[in-house]
């Protein structure tokens, strides 16, 4: 089970997530020092969070071109999510979901 929560309160965004501590293939717990952090600051105004399939999420994050505009970055992660859905994969792999958080820095 994964947990990632994003909430906007006033002008602030709060993101809370657990750490991935389960091996999906073996269905067993892994040591905390081998866990995966699921909220990553990509640049000062952009954070990506994920739940689900760690290898698929890692590949989507690694392959994201952060020089593109926000719409294209959002499309990249939406396409990665859609490609992981059971109706596409036949249910053979666990899907991945993303939260993309962005903000305009205050002057």
Backbone as XML, in Angstrom:
<?xml version="1.0"?>
<chain id="A" units="angstrom">
  <residue number="1" name="UNK">
    <atom name="N" x="0.839" y="-1.171" z="0.000"/>
    <atom name="CA" x="0.000" y="0.000" z="0.000"/>
    <atom name="C" x="0.889" y="1.240" z="0.000"/>
  </residue>
  <residue number="2" name="UNK">
    <atom name="N" x="0.476" y="2.237" z="-0.760"/>
    <atom name="CA" x="1.212" y="3.495" z="-0.844"/>
    <atom name="C" x="0.350" y="4.628" z="-0.346"/>
  </residue>
  <residue number="3" name="UNK">
    <atom name="N" x="1.016" y="5.646" z="0.151"/>
    <atom name="CA" x="0.300" y="6.824" z="0.597"/>
    <atom name="C" x="1.069" y="8.063" z="0.168"/>
  </residue>
  <residue number="4" name="UNK">
    <atom name="N" x="0.421" y="8.898" z="-0.619"/>
    <atom name="CA" x="0.946" y="10.206" z="-0.977"/>
    <atom name="C" x="-0.241" y="11.152" z="-0.914"/>
  </residue>
  <residue number="5" name="UNK">
    <atom name="N" x="-0.108" y="12.219" z="-0.140"/>
    <atom name="CA" x="-1.185" y="13.184" z="0.010"/>
    <atom name="C" x="-0.628" y="14.572" z="-0.275"/>
  </residue>
  <residue number="6" name="UNK">
    <atom name="N" x="-1.340" y="15.326" z="-1.098"/>
    <atom name="CA" x="-0.984" y="16.720" z="-1.368"/>
    <atom name="C" x="-2.184" y="17.571" z="-1.001"/>
  </residue>
  <residue number="7" name="UNK">
    <atom name="N" x="-1.901" y="18.674" z="-0.314"/>
    <atom name="CA" x="-2.989" y="19.556" z="0.107"/>
    <atom name="C" x="-2.532" y="20.998" z="0.041"/>
  </residue>
  <residue number="8" name="UNK">
    <atom name="N" x="-3.383" y="21.838" z="-0.495"/>
    <atom name="CA" x="-3.104" y="23.270" z="-0.551"/>
    <atom name="C" x="-3.885" y="23.936" z="0.577"/>
  </residue>
  <residue number="9" name="UNK">
    <atom name="N" x="-3.183" y="24.643" z="1.430"/>
    <atom name="CA" x="-3.802" y="25.389" z="2.525"/>
    <atom name="C" x="-3.349" y="26.834" z="2.378"/>
  </residue>
  <residue number="10" name="UNK">
    <atom name="N" x="-4.292" y="27.687" z="2.025"/>
    <atom name="CA" x="-3.934" y="29.077" z="1.756"/>
    <atom name="C" x="-3.020" y="29.134" z="0.549"/>
  </residue>
  <residue number="11" name="UNK">
    <atom name="N" x="-1.872" y="29.765" z="0.712"/>
    <atom name="CA" x="-0.894" y="29.878" z="-0.372"/>
    <atom name="C" x="0.217" y="28.849" z="-0.275"/>
  </residue>
  <residue number="12" name="UNK">
    <atom name="N" x="0.040" y="27.852" z="0.573"/>
    <atom name="CA" x="1.089" y="26.852" z="0.779"/>
    <atom name="C" x="0.620" y="25.473" z="0.352"/>
  </residue>
  <residue number="13" name="UNK">
    <atom name="N" x="1.563" y="24.678" z="-0.162"/>
    <atom name="CA" x="1.286" y="23.301" z="-0.566"/>
    <atom name="C" x="2.025" y="22.374" z="0.394"/>
  </residue>
  <residue number="14" name="UNK">
    <atom name="N" x="1.311" y="21.394" z="0.910"/>
    <atom name="CA" x="1.906" y="20.399" z="1.798"/>
    <atom name="C" x="1.829" y="19.038" z="1.116"/>
  </residue>
  <residue number="15" name="UNK">
    <atom name="N" x="2.935" y="18.321" z="1.135"/>
    <atom name="CA" x="2.978" y="16.979" z="0.558"/>
    <atom name="C" x="3.544" y="16.043" z="1.619"/>
  </residue>
  <residue number="16" name="UNK">
    <atom name="N" x="2.849" y="14.944" z="1.837"/>
    <atom name="CA" x="3.280" y="13.943" z="2.810"/>
    <atom name="C" x="3.234" y="12.589" z="2.110"/>
  </residue>
  <residue number="17" name="UNK">
    <atom name="N" x="4.266" y="11.793" z="2.315"/>
    <atom name="CA" x="4.253" y="10.447" z="1.729"/>
    <atom name="C" x="4.973" y="9.476" z="2.639"/>
  </residue>
  <residue number="18" name="UNK">
    <atom name="N" x="4.635" y="8.222" z="2.477"/>
    <atom name="CA" x="5.378" y="7.189" z="3.181"/>
    <atom name="C" x="6.599" y="6.825" z="2.345"/>
  </residue>
  <residue number="19" name="UNK">
    <atom name="N" x="7.377" y="5.893" z="2.835"/>
    <atom name="CA" x="8.554" y="5.403" z="2.126"/>
    <atom name="C" x="8.250" y="3.995" z="1.636"/>
  </residue>
  <residue number="20" name="UNK">
    <atom name="N" x="8.594" y="3.726" z="0.397"/>
    <atom name="CA" x="8.331" y="2.402" z="-0.175"/>
    <atom name="C" x="9.211" y="1.376" z="0.529"/>
  </residue>
  <residue number="21" name="UNK">
    <atom name="N" x="8.588" y="0.462" z="1.274"/>
    <atom name="CA" x="9.331" y="-0.537" z="2.035"/>
    <atom name="C" x="8.877" y="-1.967" z="1.741"/>
  </residue>
  <residue number="22" name="UNK">
    <atom name="N" x="8.238" y="-2.171" z="0.585"/>
    <atom name="CA" x="7.779" y="-3.503" z="0.222"/>
    <atom name="C" x="8.302" y="-3.859" z="-1.162"/>
  </residue>
  <residue number="23" name="UNK">
    <atom name="N" x="8.875" y="-5.034" z="-1.278"/>
    <atom name="CA" x="9.308" y="-5.553" z="-2.578"/>
    <atom name="C" x="8.078" y="-6.108" z="-3.283"/>
  </residue>
  <residue number="24" name="UNK">
    <atom name="N" x="7.684" y="-5.471" z="-4.402"/>
    <atom name="CA" x="6.471" y="-5.884" z="-5.103"/>
    <atom name="C" x="6.555" y="-7.300" z="-5.656"/>
  </residue>
  <residue number="25" name="UNK">
    <atom name="N" x="7.737" y="-7.719" z="-6.063"/>
    <atom name="CA" x="7.870" y="-9.043" z="-6.662"/>
    <atom name="C" x="7.820" y="-10.152" z="-5.623"/>
  </residue>
  <residue number="26" name="UNK">
    <atom name="N" x="8.461" y="-9.919" z="-4.489"/>
    <atom name="CA" x="8.522" y="-10.961" z="-3.451"/>
    <atom name="C" x="7.448" y="-10.796" z="-2.381"/>
  </residue>
  <residue number="27" name="UNK">
    <atom name="N" x="6.740" y="-9.658" z="-2.399"/>
    <atom name="CA" x="5.712" y="-9.363" z="-1.401"/>
    <atom name="C" x="6.261" y="-9.452" z="0.018"/>
  </residue>
  <residue number="28" name="UNK">
    <atom name="N" x="7.437" y="-8.882" z="0.203"/>
    <atom name="CA" x="8.031" y="-8.881" z="1.539"/>
    <atom name="C" x="8.624" y="-7.514" z="1.837"/>
  </residue>
  <residue number="29" name="UNK">
    <atom name="N" x="8.759" y="-7.245" z="3.121"/>
    <atom name="CA" x="9.317" y="-5.964" z="3.538"/>
    <atom name="C" x="10.808" y="-5.925" z="3.261"/>
  </residue>
  <residue number="30" name="UNK">
    <atom name="N" x="11.300" y="-4.712" z="2.972"/>
    <atom name="CA" x="12.730" y="-4.508" z="2.783"/>
    <atom name="C" x="13.221" y="-3.581" z="3.888"/>
  </residue>
  <residue number="31" name="UNK">
    <atom name="N" x="14.513" y="-3.593" z="4.194"/>
    <atom name="CA" x="15.036" y="-2.745" z="5.263"/>
    <atom name="C" x="14.824" y="-1.258" z="4.957"/>
  </residue>
  <residue number="32" name="UNK">
    <atom name="N" x="14.577" y="-0.456" z="5.977"/>
    <atom name="CA" x="14.338" y="0.975" z="5.770"/>
    <atom name="C" x="15.451" y="1.690" z="4.999"/>
  </residue>
  <residue number="33" name="UNK">
    <atom name="N" x="16.704" y="1.266" z="5.161"/>
    <atom name="CA" x="17.792" y="1.928" z="4.451"/>
    <atom name="C" x="17.808" y="1.582" z="2.961"/>
  </residue>
  <residue number="34" name="UNK">
    <atom name="N" x="16.943" y="0.661" z="2.526"/>
    <atom name="CA" x="16.815" y="0.324" z="1.113"/>
    <atom name="C" x="15.486" y="0.793" z="0.532"/>
  </residue>
  <residue number="35" name="UNK">
    <atom name="N" x="14.748" y="1.577" z="1.310"/>
    <atom name="CA" x="13.459" y="2.076" z="0.879"/>
    <atom name="C" x="13.596" y="3.142" z="-0.201"/>
  </residue>
  <residue number="36" name="UNK">
    <atom name="N" x="12.467" y="3.549" z="-0.746"/>
    <atom name="CA" x="12.427" y="4.542" z="-1.812"/>
    <atom name="C" x="11.593" y="5.730" z="-1.364"/>
  </residue>
  <residue number="37" name="UNK">
    <atom name="N" x="12.185" y="6.911" z="-1.442"/>
    <atom name="CA" x="11.448" y="8.131" z="-1.140"/>
    <atom name="C" x="10.547" y="8.427" z="-2.327"/>
  </residue>
  <residue number="38" name="UNK">
    <atom name="N" x="9.276" y="8.746" z="-2.056"/>
    <atom name="CA" x="8.301" y="8.877" z="-3.131"/>
    <atom name="C" x="7.904" y="10.314" z="-3.436"/>
  </residue>
  <residue number="39" name="UNK">
    <atom name="N" x="8.575" y="11.290" z="-2.855"/>
    <atom name="CA" x="8.355" y="12.708" z="-3.163"/>
    <atom name="C" x="9.708" y="13.312" z="-3.499"/>
  </residue>
  <residue number="40" name="UNK">
    <atom name="N" x="9.861" y="13.793" z="-4.736"/>
    <atom name="CA" x="11.162" y="14.253" z="-5.211"/>
    <atom name="C" x="11.036" y="15.675" z="-5.741"/>
  </residue>
  <residue number="41" name="UNK">
    <atom name="N" x="11.873" y="16.568" z="-5.238"/>
    <atom name="CA" x="11.920" y="17.933" z="-5.754"/>
    <atom name="C" x="12.781" y="17.902" z="-7.009"/>
  </residue>
  <residue number="42" name="UNK">
    <atom name="N" x="12.158" y="18.158" z="-8.154"/>
    <atom name="CA" x="12.870" y="18.116" z="-9.432"/>
    <atom name="C" x="13.592" y="19.427" z="-9.723"/>
  </residue>
  <residue number="43" name="UNK">
    <atom name="N" x="12.969" y="20.538" z="-9.332"/>
    <atom name="CA" x="13.569" y="21.862" z="-9.437"/>
    <atom name="C" x="12.814" y="22.757" z="-8.463"/>
  </residue>
  <residue number="44" name="UNK">
    <atom name="N" x="13.275" y="23.974" z="-8.213"/>
    <atom name="CA" x="12.681" y="24.781" z="-7.139"/>
    <atom name="C" x="11.161" y="24.937" z="-7.194"/>
  </residue>
  <residue number="45" name="UNK">
    <atom name="N" x="10.576" y="24.894" z="-8.373"/>
    <atom name="CA" x="9.129" y="25.087" z="-8.471"/>
    <atom name="C" x="8.377" y="23.845" z="-8.948"/>
  </residue>
  <residue number="46" name="UNK">
    <atom name="N" x="9.013" y="22.658" z="-8.861"/>
    <atom name="CA" x="8.382" y="21.452" z="-9.388"/>
    <atom name="C" x="8.757" y="20.229" z="-8.549"/>
  </residue>
  <residue number="47" name="UNK">
    <atom name="N" x="7.723" y="19.548" z="-8.063"/>
    <atom name="CA" x="7.913" y="18.323" z="-7.279"/>
    <atom name="C" x="7.056" y="17.224" z="-7.885"/>
  </residue>
  <residue number="48" name="UNK">
    <atom name="N" x="7.608" y="16.022" z="-7.941"/>
    <atom name="CA" x="6.849" y="14.862" z="-8.405"/>
    <atom name="C" x="6.749" y="13.864" z="-7.256"/>
  </residue>
  <residue number="49" name="UNK">
    <atom name="N" x="5.576" y="13.294" z="-7.082"/>
    <atom name="CA" x="5.352" y="12.257" z="-6.084"/>
    <atom name="C" x="4.756" y="11.064" z="-6.826"/>
  </residue>
  <residue number="50" name="UNK">
    <atom name="N" x="5.002" y="9.883" z="-6.311"/>
    <atom name="CA" x="4.431" y="8.710" z="-6.974"/>
    <atom name="C" x="3.999" y="7.679" z="-5.967"/>
  </residue>
  <residue number="51" name="UNK">
    <atom name="N" x="3.086" y="6.846" z="-6.414"/>
    <atom name="CA" x="2.648" y="5.682" z="-5.654"/>
    <atom name="C" x="2.550" y="4.529" z="-6.638"/>
  </residue>
  <residue number="52" name="UNK">
    <atom name="N" x="2.919" y="3.357" z="-6.178"/>
    <atom name="CA" x="2.810" y="2.176" z="-7.040"/>
    <atom name="C" x="4.153" y="1.656" z="-7.493"/>
  </residue>
  <residue number="53" name="UNK">
    <atom name="N" x="4.241" y="1.335" z="-8.754"/>
    <atom name="CA" x="5.370" y="0.631" z="-9.344"/>
    <atom name="C" x="6.642" y="1.494" z="-9.350"/>
  </residue>
  <residue number="54" name="UNK">
    <atom name="N" x="7.597" y="1.156" z="-8.493"/>
    <atom name="CA" x="8.829" y="1.948" z="-8.350"/>
    <atom name="C" x="9.659" y="1.975" z="-9.633"/>
  </residue>
  <residue number="55" name="UNK">
    <atom name="N" x="9.935" y="0.842" z="-10.288"/>
    <atom name="CA" x="10.737" y="0.907" z="-11.523"/>
    <atom name="C" x="10.103" y="1.781" z="-12.609"/>
  </residue>
  <residue number="56" name="UNK">
    <atom name="N" x="8.777" y="1.701" z="-12.771"/>
    <atom name="CA" x="8.113" y="2.539" z="-13.776"/>
    <atom name="C" x="8.192" y="4.017" z="-13.393"/>
  </residue>
  <residue number="57" name="UNK">
    <atom name="N" x="8.008" y="4.310" z="-12.119"/>
    <atom name="CA" x="8.104" y="5.694" z="-11.661"/>
    <atom name="C" x="9.521" y="6.223" z="-11.856"/>
  </residue>
  <residue number="58" name="UNK">
    <atom name="N" x="10.513" y="5.418" z="-11.492"/>
    <atom name="CA" x="11.913" y="5.845" z="-11.629"/>
    <atom name="C" x="12.257" y="6.126" z="-13.086"/>
  </residue>
  <residue number="59" name="UNK">
    <atom name="N" x="11.787" y="5.282" z="-13.992"/>
    <atom name="CA" x="12.061" y="5.495" z="-15.418"/>
    <atom name="C" x="11.381" y="6.765" z="-15.920"/>
  </residue>
  <residue number="60" name="UNK">
    <atom name="N" x="10.150" y="6.994" z="-15.507"/>
    <atom name="CA" x="9.446" y="8.216" z="-15.922"/>
    <atom name="C" x="10.148" y="9.458" z="-15.392"/>
  </residue>
  <residue number="61" name="UNK">
    <atom name="N" x="10.624" y="9.401" z="-14.160"/>
    <atom name="CA" x="11.318" y="10.548" z="-13.565"/>
    <atom name="C" x="12.656" y="10.778" z="-14.260"/>
  </residue>
  <residue number="62" name="UNK">
    <atom name="N" x="13.407" y="9.705" z="-14.472"/>
    <atom name="CA" x="14.711" y="9.830" z="-15.153"/>
    <atom name="C" x="14.579" y="10.366" z="-16.573"/>
  </residue>
  <residue number="63" name="UNK">
    <atom name="N" x="13.520" y="9.978" z="-17.249"/>
    <atom name="CA" x="13.387" y="10.353" z="-18.654"/>
    <atom name="C" x="12.653" y="11.684" z="-18.869"/>
  </residue>
  <residue number="64" name="UNK">
    <atom name="N" x="12.228" y="12.316" z="-17.809"/>
    <atom name="CA" x="11.516" y="13.591" z="-17.943"/>
    <atom name="C" x="12.485" y="14.690" z="-18.380"/>
  </residue>
  <residue number="65" name="UNK">
    <atom name="N" x="12.097" y="15.433" z="-19.398"/>
    <atom name="CA" x="12.893" y="16.564" z="-19.873"/>
    <atom name="C" x="12.387" y="17.807" z="-19.150"/>
  </residue>
  <residue number="66" name="UNK">
    <atom name="N" x="13.111" y="18.229" z="-18.126"/>
    <atom name="CA" x="12.673" y="19.330" z="-17.281"/>
    <atom name="C" x="12.840" y="20.695" z="-17.934"/>
  </residue>
  <residue number="67" name="UNK">
    <atom name="N" x="13.419" y="20.727" z="-19.135"/>
    <atom name="CA" x="13.541" y="22.003" z="-19.847"/>
    <atom name="C" x="12.257" y="22.335" z="-20.611"/>
  </residue>
  <residue number="68" name="UNK">
    <atom name="N" x="11.331" y="21.370" z="-20.712"/>
    <atom name="CA" x="10.065" y="21.597" z="-21.406"/>
    <atom name="C" x="9.130" y="22.434" z="-20.547"/>
  </residue>
  <residue number="69" name="UNK">
    <atom name="N" x="8.065" y="22.926" z="-21.170"/>
    <atom name="CA" x="7.102" y="23.693" z="-20.377"/>
    <atom name="C" x="6.258" y="22.738" z="-19.532"/>
  </residue>
  <residue number="70" name="UNK">
    <atom name="N" x="5.543" y="23.311" z="-18.577"/>
    <atom name="CA" x="4.800" y="22.507" z="-17.612"/>
    <atom name="C" x="3.786" y="21.578" z="-18.278"/>
  </residue>
  <residue number="71" name="UNK">
    <atom name="N" x="3.101" y="22.034" z="-19.305"/>
    <atom name="CA" x="2.111" y="21.192" z="-19.982"/>
    <atom name="C" x="2.754" y="19.935" z="-20.561"/>
  </residue>
  <residue number="72" name="UNK">
    <atom name="N" x="3.942" y="20.072" z="-21.127"/>
    <atom name="CA" x="4.624" y="18.912" z="-21.709"/>
    <atom name="C" x="5.156" y="17.978" z="-20.626"/>
  </residue>
  <residue number="73" name="UNK">
    <atom name="N" x="5.621" y="18.534" z="-19.522"/>
    <atom name="CA" x="6.077" y="17.702" z="-18.393"/>
    <atom name="C" x="4.888" y="16.940" z="-17.818"/>
  </residue>
  <residue number="74" name="UNK">
    <atom name="N" x="3.780" y="17.631" z="-17.630"/>
    <atom name="CA" x="2.565" y="16.985" z="-17.114"/>
    <atom name="C" x="2.126" y="15.864" z="-18.062"/>
  </residue>
  <residue number="75" name="UNK">
    <atom name="N" x="2.166" y="16.111" z="-19.354"/>
    <atom name="CA" x="1.795" y="15.108" z="-20.346"/>
    <atom name="C" x="2.709" y="13.883" z="-20.267"/>
  </residue>
  <residue number="76" name="UNK">
    <atom name="N" x="4.001" y="14.111" z="-20.044"/>
    <atom name="CA" x="4.965" y="13.011" z="-19.916"/>
    <atom name="C" x="4.557" y="12.066" z="-18.781"/>
  </residue>
  <residue number="77" name="UNK">
    <atom name="N" x="4.241" y="12.635" z="-17.611"/>
    <atom name="CA" x="3.881" y="11.798" z="-16.468"/>
    <atom name="C" x="2.486" y="11.180" z="-16.639"/>
  </residue>
  <residue number="78" name="UNK">
    <atom name="N" x="1.569" y="11.875" z="-17.267"/>
    <atom name="CA" x="0.250" y="11.309" z="-17.540"/>
    <atom name="C" x="0.375" y="10.118" z="-18.494"/>
  </residue>
  <residue number="79" name="UNK">
    <atom name="N" x="1.219" y="10.246" z="-19.510"/>
    <atom name="CA" x="1.432" y="9.129" z="-20.444"/>
    <atom name="C" x="2.065" y="7.933" z="-19.745"/>
  </residue>
  <residue number="80" name="UNK">
    <atom name="N" x="3.001" y="8.182" z="-18.829"/>
    <atom name="CA" x="3.622" y="7.081" z="-18.066"/>
    <atom name="C" x="2.573" y="6.375" z="-17.211"/>
  </residue>
  <residue number="81" name="UNK">
    <atom name="N" x="1.689" y="7.150" z="-16.602"/>
    <atom name="CA" x="0.611" y="6.562" z="-15.799"/>
    <atom name="C" x="-0.313" y="5.716" z="-16.680"/>
  </residue>
  <residue number="82" name="UNK">
    <atom name="N" x="-0.774" y="6.287" z="-17.788"/>
    <atom name="CA" x="-1.698" y="5.569" z="-18.678"/>
    <atom name="C" x="-1.081" y="4.284" z="-19.211"/>
  </residue>
  <residue number="83" name="UNK">
    <atom name="N" x="0.211" y="4.312" z="-19.524"/>
    <atom name="CA" x="0.887" y="3.124" z="-20.053"/>
    <atom name="C" x="0.979" y="2.007" z="-19.019"/>
  </residue>
  <residue number="84" name="UNK">
    <atom name="N" x="0.816" y="2.335" z="-17.727"/>
    <atom name="CA" x="0.929" y="1.328" z="-16.671"/>
    <atom name="C" x="-0.410" y="0.728" z="-16.259"/>
  </residue>
  <residue number="85" name="UNK">
    <atom name="N" x="-1.499" y="1.223" z="-16.817"/>
    <atom name="CA" x="-2.829" y="0.765" z="-16.397"/>
    <atom name="C" x="-3.095" y="-0.676" z="-16.831"/>
  </residue>
  <residue number="86" name="UNK">
    <atom name="N" x="-3.878" y="-1.414" z="-16.040"/>
    <atom name="CA" x="-4.145" y="-2.822" z="-16.346"/>
    <atom name="C" x="-4.726" y="-3.055" z="-17.734"/>
  </residue>
  <residue number="87" name="UNK">
    <atom name="N" x="-5.552" y="-2.136" z="-18.234"/>
    <atom name="CA" x="-6.139" y="-2.340" z="-19.566"/>
    <atom name="C" x="-5.091" y="-2.249" z="-20.666"/>
  </residue>
  <residue number="88" name="UNK">
    <atom name="N" x="-3.934" y="-1.643" z="-20.367"/>
    <atom name="CA" x="-2.834" y="-1.562" z="-21.337"/>
    <atom name="C" x="-1.861" y="-2.719" z="-21.130"/>
  </residue>
  <residue number="89" name="UNK">
    <atom name="N" x="-1.563" y="-3.019" z="-19.866"/>
    <atom name="CA" x="-0.546" y="-4.034" z="-19.562"/>
    <atom name="C" x="-1.122" y="-5.435" z="-19.399"/>
  </residue>
  <residue number="90" name="UNK">
    <atom name="N" x="-2.436" y="-5.545" z="-19.395"/>
    <atom name="CA" x="-3.048" y="-6.849" z="-19.143"/>
    <atom name="C" x="-3.023" y="-7.216" z="-17.674"/>
  </residue>
  <residue number="91" name="UNK">
    <atom name="N" x="-2.715" y="-6.241" z="-16.817"/>
    <atom name="CA" x="-2.683" y="-6.492" z="-15.375"/>
    <atom name="C" x="-1.457" y="-7.242" z="-14.919"/>
  </residue>
  <residue number="92" name="UNK">
    <atom name="N" x="-0.447" y="-7.353" z="-15.787"/>
    <atom name="CA" x="0.747" y="-8.129" z="-15.449"/>
    <atom name="C" x="1.723" y="-7.372" z="-14.556"/>
  </residue>
  <residue number="93" name="UNK">
    <atom name="N" x="1.582" y="-6.045" z="-14.500"/>
    <atom name="CA" x="2.453" y="-5.243" z="-13.639"/>
    <atom name="C" x="1.595" y="-4.296" z="-12.816"/>
  </residue>
  <residue number="94" name="UNK">
    <atom name="N" x="2.152" y="-3.844" z="-11.709"/>
    <atom name="CA" x="1.448" y="-2.863" z="-10.878"/>
    <atom name="C" x="1.518" y="-1.495" z="-11.557"/>
  </residue>
  <residue number="95" name="UNK">
    <atom name="N" x="0.434" y="-0.746" z="-11.528"/>
    <atom name="CA" x="0.449" y="0.588" z="-12.147"/>
    <atom name="C" x="1.199" y="1.604" z="-11.285"/>
  </residue>
  <residue number="96" name="UNK">
    <atom name="N" x="1.432" y="2.769" z="-11.856"/>
    <atom name="CA" x="2.056" y="3.869" z="-11.137"/>
    <atom name="C" x="1.169" y="5.098" z="-11.275"/>
  </residue>
  <residue number="97" name="UNK">
    <atom name="N" x="1.064" y="5.867" z="-10.199"/>
    <atom name="CA" x="0.297" y="7.105" z="-10.192"/>
    <atom name="C" x="1.212" y="8.231" z="-9.748"/>
  </residue>
  <residue number="98" name="UNK">
    <atom name="N" x="0.932" y="9.440" z="-10.232"/>
    <atom name="CA" x="1.776" y="10.586" z="-9.925"/>
    <atom name="C" x="0.963" y="11.753" z="-9.412"/>
  </residue>
  <residue number="99" name="UNK">
    <atom name="N" x="1.591" y="12.559" z="-8.580"/>
    <atom name="CA" x="1.118" y="13.894" z="-8.223"/>
    <atom name="C" x="2.225" y="14.834" z="-8.653"/>
  </residue>
  <residue number="100" name="UNK">
    <atom name="N" x="1.885" y="15.792" z="-9.499"/>
    <atom name="CA" x="2.844" y="16.787" z="-9.961"/>
    <atom name="C" x="2.461" y="18.103" z="-9.299"/>
  </residue>
  <residue number="101" name="UNK">
    <atom name="N" x="3.343" y="18.624" z="-8.463"/>
    <atom name="CA" x="3.079" y="19.871" z="-7.749"/>
    <atom name="C" x="3.998" y="20.957" z="-8.268"/>
  </residue>
  <residue number="102" name="UNK">
    <atom name="N" x="3.400" y="22.095" z="-8.575"/>
    <atom name="CA" x="4.174" y="23.209" z="-9.081"/>
    <atom name="C" x="3.749" y="24.477" z="-8.374"/>
  </residue>
  <residue number="103" name="UNK">
    <atom name="N" x="4.651" y="25.435" z="-8.339"/>
    <atom name="CA" x="4.369" y="26.716" z="-7.687"/>
    <atom name="C" x="5.163" y="27.808" z="-8.366"/>
  </residue>
  <residue number="104" name="UNK">
    <atom name="N" x="4.626" y="28.980" z="-8.305"/>
    <atom name="CA" x="5.346" y="30.155" z="-8.791"/>
    <atom name="C" x="5.987" y="30.799" z="-7.572"/>
  </residue>
  <residue number="105" name="UNK">
    <atom name="N" x="7.319" y="30.939" z="-7.576"/>
    <atom name="CA" x="7.974" y="31.525" z="-6.397"/>
    <atom name="C" x="7.474" y="32.947" z="-6.125"/>
  </residue>
  <residue number="106" name="UNK">
    <atom name="N" x="7.340" y="33.256" z="-4.843"/>
    <atom name="CA" x="6.964" y="34.611" z="-4.445"/>
    <atom name="C" x="8.147" y="35.540" z="-4.633"/>
  </residue>
  <residue number="107" name="UNK">
    <atom name="N" x="7.895" y="36.760" z="-5.168"/>
    <atom name="CA" x="9.022" y="37.706" z="-5.356"/>
    <atom name="C" x="9.550" y="38.217" z="-4.028"/>
  </residue>
</chain>
